[in-house]
XYZ file of C-alpha atoms in Angstrom:
498
model
C 120.957 93.480 157.680
C 120.216 96.570 155.892
C 117.398 96.203 153.083
C 118.583 97.052 149.656
C 116.370 99.713 148.051
C 114.846 98.207 144.629
C 115.806 100.462 141.833
C 112.567 101.701 139.854
C 112.369 100.472 136.483
C 113.194 103.410 133.933
C 110.158 104.990 132.091
C 109.638 104.083 128.446
C 109.128 107.587 127.168
C 110.568 109.655 124.469
C 112.488 112.705 125.824
C 110.721 115.998 125.709
C 110.880 117.793 122.223
C 111.792 114.457 120.431
C 109.576 111.929 118.716
C 109.799 108.550 117.170
C 109.286 107.796 113.327
C 107.911 104.371 112.322
C 107.726 102.357 109.220
C 105.942 104.450 106.416
C 106.963 107.675 107.894
C 110.533 106.808 107.616
C 109.801 105.345 104.095
C 108.064 108.582 103.023
C 111.220 110.761 104.191
C 113.548 108.548 102.357
C 111.676 108.689 99.231
C 111.479 112.453 99.436
C 115.042 112.937 100.107
C 115.969 110.737 97.184
C 113.772 112.857 94.903
C 115.435 116.000 96.239
C 118.889 114.799 95.733
C 118.014 113.707 92.182
C 117.010 117.341 91.374
C 120.193 118.789 93.240
C 122.305 116.297 91.459
C 120.793 117.274 88.115
C 121.846 120.839 88.636
C 125.484 119.676 89.249
C 125.566 119.744 93.179
C 127.650 117.190 94.769
C 126.711 115.405 98.165
C 128.530 116.379 101.322
C 127.948 114.681 104.768
C 129.605 116.189 107.806
C 129.967 115.358 111.295
C 127.046 115.710 113.451
C 129.312 117.207 116.140
C 131.209 120.692 115.496
C 133.171 122.740 117.720
C 131.390 125.663 119.256
C 133.728 128.301 117.584
C 132.696 126.621 114.196
C 129.037 126.934 114.891
C 129.306 130.765 115.709
C 126.339 132.501 117.023
C 125.265 129.831 119.682
C 128.656 130.044 121.312
C 128.166 129.007 125.064
C 128.808 131.413 127.773
C 129.736 131.174 131.416
C 126.060 131.402 132.657
C 124.450 129.212 129.851
C 127.047 127.009 128.337
C 124.369 124.895 126.319
C 122.471 128.127 125.071
C 120.874 127.128 121.815
C 122.807 123.709 121.129
C 123.233 120.529 122.975
C 126.874 120.969 123.873
C 129.540 119.556 126.260
C 133.009 120.133 127.254
C 135.858 117.920 126.028
C 138.649 117.522 128.454
C 141.474 118.306 125.949
C 139.663 120.266 123.199
C 137.257 122.526 124.752
C 133.310 122.975 123.887
C 131.668 120.943 121.214
C 128.034 120.637 120.185
C 125.591 118.833 117.847
C 125.171 120.898 114.708
C 122.012 123.166 114.761
C 121.917 123.546 110.994
C 123.926 122.710 107.910
C 125.352 125.991 106.877
C 127.876 126.428 109.674
C 129.459 122.913 108.992
C 129.696 124.074 105.203
C 131.486 127.367 106.317
C 134.061 125.279 108.420
C 134.501 122.386 105.605
C 135.116 125.146 102.729
C 137.634 127.136 104.863
C 139.239 123.926 106.027
C 139.438 122.330 102.491
C 139.382 125.381 100.226
C 142.705 124.506 98.545
C 141.366 121.139 97.449
C 137.728 122.121 96.489
C 136.696 123.591 93.246
C 135.614 127.244 93.002
C 132.829 127.488 93.128
C 131.822 124.575 95.222
C 128.623 123.500 94.800
C 127.124 121.003 97.493
C 123.935 119.528 99.026
C 123.751 118.152 102.476
C 120.800 116.187 104.133
C 120.388 115.081 107.726
C 119.069 115.820 111.069
C 120.124 118.873 113.047
C 119.444 119.674 116.793
C 118.379 122.866 118.577
C 118.243 123.035 122.272
C 115.179 125.281 122.260
C 111.712 125.138 123.984
C 109.697 122.507 122.126
C 106.179 123.217 121.032
C 103.209 121.793 118.971
C 104.991 120.773 115.818
C 108.159 122.052 116.839
C 110.816 119.574 117.752
C 114.407 119.692 118.965
C 115.623 117.347 116.166
C 114.239 117.608 112.537
C 115.672 117.075 109.160
C 117.191 119.597 106.918
C 118.016 119.242 103.191
C 120.464 122.208 101.913
C 121.960 123.155 98.742
C 124.524 126.072 98.514
C 127.029 127.665 96.041
C 130.110 128.896 97.701
C 132.507 131.103 95.758
C 129.911 132.613 93.130
C 129.502 136.364 93.541
C 127.065 136.833 90.653
C 123.392 136.819 91.418
C 123.154 134.197 88.647
C 123.874 131.588 91.482
C 120.768 133.121 93.431
C 118.581 132.934 90.512
C 119.595 129.095 89.935
C 118.899 128.374 93.623
C 115.478 129.757 93.131
C 114.861 127.728 89.727
C 116.057 124.712 91.615
C 113.759 125.229 94.524
C 110.900 125.425 92.055
C 111.905 122.336 90.319
C 112.389 120.373 93.525
C 108.895 121.461 94.989
C 107.328 120.157 91.885
C 109.248 116.921 91.835
C 108.311 115.883 95.224
C 104.386 116.427 94.515
C 103.571 120.134 95.046
C 101.870 121.077 91.547
C 102.383 124.451 89.976
C 99.746 126.630 91.541
C 100.019 125.290 95.094
C 103.307 127.180 95.825
C 105.072 130.309 95.307
C 108.892 131.191 95.641
C 109.072 134.973 96.859
C 112.356 136.800 96.379
C 113.838 139.902 98.485
C 117.123 141.555 98.968
C 118.648 142.704 102.232
C 120.553 145.559 100.434
C 117.141 146.927 99.330
C 116.313 147.198 103.215
C 119.570 148.725 104.071
C 118.909 151.619 101.133
C 115.522 151.903 102.970
C 116.906 152.203 106.373
C 119.541 154.660 104.907
C 116.836 156.800 103.644
C 115.022 156.367 106.978
C 118.173 157.660 108.859
C 119.301 154.556 110.489
C 122.113 153.524 108.480
C 125.188 155.495 107.774
C 127.380 153.937 104.855
C 130.453 155.715 106.106
C 129.991 154.369 109.747
C 128.169 150.846 109.988
C 128.454 150.893 113.717
C 126.382 153.968 114.052
C 122.613 153.277 114.740
C 123.454 149.693 115.125
C 121.043 149.136 117.931
C 118.520 150.998 116.266
C 118.896 148.894 112.978
C 118.581 145.731 115.117
C 115.272 146.893 116.288
C 114.032 147.667 112.986
C 114.910 144.130 111.719
C 113.390 142.341 114.524
C 110.328 144.522 114.255
C 109.994 143.860 110.669
C 110.548 140.112 111.333
C 107.403 140.181 113.453
C 104.969 141.527 110.997
C 103.206 138.248 110.589
C 102.609 138.020 114.553
C 102.140 141.759 115.354
C 100.595 143.211 112.267
C 101.163 146.693 110.839
C 100.295 148.593 114.090
C 102.431 146.414 116.130
C 105.334 146.799 113.833
C 104.946 150.600 113.724
C 104.828 150.897 117.430
C 108.181 148.894 117.701
C 109.482 151.230 114.852
C 108.516 154.179 117.020
C 108.706 154.709 120.913
C 107.861 151.114 121.782
C 105.205 148.397 122.382
C 103.393 147.252 125.419
C 102.045 143.791 124.779
C 98.860 142.331 126.459
C 100.778 141.301 129.694
C 101.655 144.765 130.179
C 105.493 144.132 129.162
C 107.092 147.008 127.182
C 109.600 146.549 124.359
C 111.578 149.719 123.545
C 111.307 150.821 119.963
C 113.757 152.074 117.492
C 112.831 155.667 117.851
C 111.951 156.552 114.350
C 109.734 159.453 113.621
C 106.474 158.988 111.691
C 108.113 159.925 108.259
C 111.056 157.560 108.872
C 108.729 154.599 110.035
C 106.542 155.169 106.993
C 109.538 154.576 104.642
C 110.132 151.250 106.394
C 106.517 150.219 106.191
C 106.254 151.350 102.713
C 109.178 148.812 102.061
C 107.110 145.846 103.123
C 104.079 146.803 101.188
C 105.967 147.706 98.009
C 104.739 144.687 95.954
C 102.752 145.765 92.948
C 100.851 143.635 90.333
C 103.757 142.890 88.138
C 107.438 142.603 88.726
C 108.523 145.737 87.005
C 106.148 147.648 88.908
C 107.378 146.260 92.118
C 111.032 147.125 91.214
C 110.015 150.659 90.154
C 108.425 151.307 93.646
C 111.422 149.923 95.305
C 113.506 152.318 93.467
C 111.463 155.214 94.561
C 111.679 154.012 98.204
C 115.563 153.811 98.208
C 115.898 157.016 96.615
C 119.595 158.107 96.404
C 121.084 155.178 98.388
C 123.862 153.496 96.522
C 123.446 150.041 98.423
C 119.532 150.171 98.056
C 119.994 150.769 94.102
C 122.469 147.927 93.874
C 119.875 145.648 95.607
C 117.088 146.712 93.285
C 119.527 146.208 90.188
C 120.262 142.552 91.588
C 116.553 141.905 91.967
C 115.925 143.102 88.425
C 118.900 140.743 87.073
C 117.532 137.600 89.132
C 114.021 138.330 87.620
C 115.634 138.489 83.883
C 117.516 135.308 84.339
C 114.471 133.505 85.654
C 112.063 135.032 83.016
C 114.548 133.730 80.274
C 114.120 130.236 81.597
C 110.523 130.189 81.682
C 110.198 130.622 85.620
C 107.177 133.268 85.371
C 104.961 134.717 88.291
C 103.219 131.722 88.509
C 106.349 130.227 90.197
C 108.570 132.942 91.237
C 107.892 136.645 91.935
C 109.612 139.553 93.506
C 108.106 140.378 96.961
C 109.364 142.766 99.523
C 107.308 141.345 102.305
C 109.774 138.418 102.715
C 111.608 139.535 105.761
C 112.744 136.351 107.396
C 116.472 136.065 107.832
C 117.139 139.809 107.006
C 119.298 140.115 109.950
C 121.548 137.152 108.671
C 121.812 137.366 104.917
C 123.717 139.921 102.955
C 121.922 139.970 99.684
C 119.120 138.200 98.190
C 116.791 136.344 100.207
C 114.045 133.703 99.154
C 111.264 131.822 100.724
C 108.986 128.956 99.333
C 105.460 129.122 100.581
C 102.539 126.793 99.977
C 99.412 128.495 98.917
C 96.820 125.745 99.600
C 94.444 125.766 102.516
C 94.480 123.024 105.267
C 92.272 122.575 108.481
C 94.231 123.152 111.621
C 93.824 121.090 114.857
C 90.787 123.153 115.615
C 89.140 122.538 112.291
C 89.892 126.253 111.062
C 91.109 126.790 107.620
C 94.568 128.458 106.986
C 97.235 128.510 104.599
C 100.078 126.017 104.915
C 102.791 128.489 104.846
C 106.544 128.453 104.394
C 108.484 125.074 103.683
C 112.000 126.566 102.482
C 113.918 129.639 102.785
C 117.512 130.685 102.016
C 119.562 133.571 100.519
C 123.077 135.158 100.024
C 125.269 135.045 103.267
C 128.772 136.459 102.074
C 130.079 136.754 105.337
C 130.078 133.400 107.070
C 133.287 131.862 105.728
C 134.958 135.176 106.465
C 134.997 133.938 110.377
C 137.390 131.322 109.268
C 139.450 133.020 106.586
C 139.449 136.763 107.257
C 138.465 137.047 103.637
C 134.909 137.453 102.116
C 133.763 134.504 100.356
C 130.509 134.816 98.440
C 127.950 132.219 99.084
C 124.228 131.535 98.615
C 121.999 128.522 99.528
C 118.630 127.216 100.449
C 117.241 124.981 103.189
C 114.191 122.794 102.586
C 112.002 121.712 105.716
C 111.493 118.210 104.756
C 109.153 117.331 107.675
C 107.051 120.311 106.929
C 106.847 119.376 103.238
C 105.784 115.786 104.260
C 103.274 117.112 106.442
C 101.719 119.124 103.596
C 101.698 116.179 101.319
C 99.874 114.275 104.097
C 97.422 116.960 104.503
C 96.543 117.210 101.019
C 96.118 113.208 100.930
C 99.191 112.983 98.289
C 101.070 110.545 100.425
C 100.126 108.406 103.451
C 98.152 105.602 101.844
C 100.348 103.688 99.411
C 103.419 104.376 101.465
C 102.006 102.725 104.586
C 101.312 99.366 102.832
C 103.005 96.441 104.621
C 104.616 93.310 102.930
C 102.886 90.187 101.580
C 102.696 87.824 104.371
C 103.587 84.014 103.504
C 101.512 81.944 106.413
C 102.921 78.922 107.878
C 100.512 75.935 107.981
C 103.496 73.391 108.720
C 106.502 74.398 110.443
C 108.261 71.243 108.833
C 107.738 72.822 105.595
C 109.447 76.194 106.407
C 111.969 75.799 103.436
C 109.068 75.738 101.150
C 107.656 78.959 102.501
C 110.976 80.671 102.496
C 111.288 79.694 98.785
C 108.056 81.346 97.992
C 109.256 84.496 99.708
C 112.567 84.386 97.878
C 110.653 84.409 94.557
C 108.405 87.306 95.466
C 111.293 89.325 96.563
C 113.387 88.569 93.408
C 110.121 89.898 91.439
C 110.515 93.078 93.254
C 107.833 92.348 95.671
C 108.019 93.171 99.463
C 107.347 89.965 101.442
C 108.039 87.995 104.586
C 107.263 84.683 106.024
C 105.246 84.801 109.416
C 107.869 83.881 111.967
C 105.750 83.973 115.339
C 103.862 80.917 116.698
C 101.937 79.352 113.877
C 99.747 77.112 116.042
C 96.878 79.635 115.818
C 96.208 80.404 112.109
C 93.831 83.232 113.166
C 96.813 85.134 114.797
C 98.750 85.089 111.540
C 95.886 86.753 109.555
C 95.533 89.491 112.367
C 99.500 89.809 112.086
C 98.980 90.490 108.354
C 96.204 92.858 109.316
C 98.278 94.736 111.792
C 101.262 95.039 109.277
C 98.700 96.312 106.863
C 99.649 93.805 104.354
C 97.882 93.616 100.898
C 98.016 89.786 100.460
C 98.445 86.634 102.463
C 99.646 83.620 100.822
C 98.237 80.022 102.342
C 99.667 76.649 101.443
C 98.518 73.695 103.790
C 99.392 70.136 103.166
C 96.399 69.602 100.841
C 97.281 72.633 98.792
C 101.067 71.142 98.569
C 99.877 67.908 97.410
C 97.659 69.623 94.823
C 100.449 71.850 93.446
C 98.421 74.909 94.429
C 98.308 78.064 96.817
C 95.699 80.124 98.284
C 96.121 83.934 97.616
C 94.046 86.113 99.962
C 93.543 89.734 98.924
C 93.317 91.406 102.290
C 92.327 94.781 100.992
C 89.313 93.380 99.029
C 88.582 91.298 102.033
C 88.343 94.125 104.539
C 86.282 96.210 102.175
C 83.789 93.111 101.628
C 83.733 92.848 105.382
C 82.747 96.249 105.873
C 80.389 96.982 102.840
C 79.295 93.966 101.188
C 76.190 91.583 101.556
C 76.448 87.660 101.596
C 75.409 87.463 97.877
C 77.770 90.302 96.901
C 80.614 88.526 98.654
C 79.975 85.404 96.755
C 80.093 87.322 93.298
C 83.519 89.006 94.549
C 85.590 86.390 96.386
C 88.867 87.733 98.029
C 90.597 84.473 98.124
C 91.979 82.851 94.853
C 93.355 79.333 94.386
C 96.242 79.285 91.758
C 98.931 76.795 90.636
C 102.066 77.087 92.607
C 103.860 78.242 89.398
C 101.370 81.116 89.150
C 102.059 82.527 92.477
C 104.243 85.577 91.572
C 101.861 86.569 88.756
C 98.737 86.443 90.755
C 100.333 88.442 93.532
C 101.587 90.984 90.918
C 98.081 91.367 89.500
C 96.631 91.910 92.958
C 99.096 94.565 93.945
C 98.616 96.388 90.546
C 94.996 96.930 91.366
C 95.881 99.088 94.435
C 98.610 101.285 92.700
């Protein structure tokens, strides 16, 4: 008789590029999403929840091809309806929703959306294939007043979640200004936008690499090309020295004041109509924000904002945290960008054939949480566990459940120990592992006398670490109170650690 091969046990491991979130991490994210939603709602935006799955036609730029059907997304082919995929952002689903329900939706349509997105990309340190996005967009508003509003709302949101003024800056640029610069540099012909298309693509990609390659690397890509450390050669845009200088001047156009920056940009775009239009839009945004009190301590005009210029059609903006943190090697560095957005008037056109103006912002919730943890502004209080009511007598479980109910009705997070109560020490070890602030103890003697023992676990741990015997006697961490004072005493202890 043939021996049946034993099937190996499955490995208990998280798939590559994904991670699990526990207890306080989930709670902190939920609280941040609540705070962000509160700001968005106050600005008049409505919530929208779309399917996690979209057709690849709706997703657009990540359409699968014959050789790589899952490129960029997690996709699969349905037998009767073709390729579908998990959404990779919140904007493509919005474009589909607006095109599909535009006759039923108000114009402009203002919505916010929060949830996970998935990208089938190579994972790396801090870079996961599933992460949360938190978007707000206005569809159907051609005025840059909508862009100014998004920037103001972004500023308010950062302050609402705990990033104080001075620790962040919102930077604004405009794709039209860059188009004007490229027209002056000779790689954009307004009468034939297909002309120099390849060169413009190289220019955009080169500008986008400024942070990584520096000025010399970008200048090389604007010219004949660049050879990297491995010897690989990347073809350049072929601009002459004077042409490249115009583009480089665009990225370095920021001056001490917004007015001076705008004046410098007008010089760079010369006689370009599209460039002048972009500068006018930036000037109008600055005027609108200034009238509402959003000065350069919160929002500035900054031509060095280049991310997304290949995607956006007008104003672009980015929120950057300006404080320093220590990286994994102990080196100081600025935390960097936590949000970005801009105007994308061509996205809905894919569905309708008509240009529909739209602008919006996406906040990286996980990056914001990481920033707040790095500054010590979250992570302590949020990690605290529930009050644990211990079990001294299994026959009196109903009494312990009543205690928990009273605590919960008073708004206090609490639970009864539901493991094996035989070893009381294990119950306290459980409470420690849960990071519980308080344990409630009531044995037969306490029940007969109408009292309970309340153990301050936070103070107890501190005493165990630091205090002498004499100090411990002066600062007991366990209190005996009347049964009717249970809730009040627990509340008193919890209030000490707010």
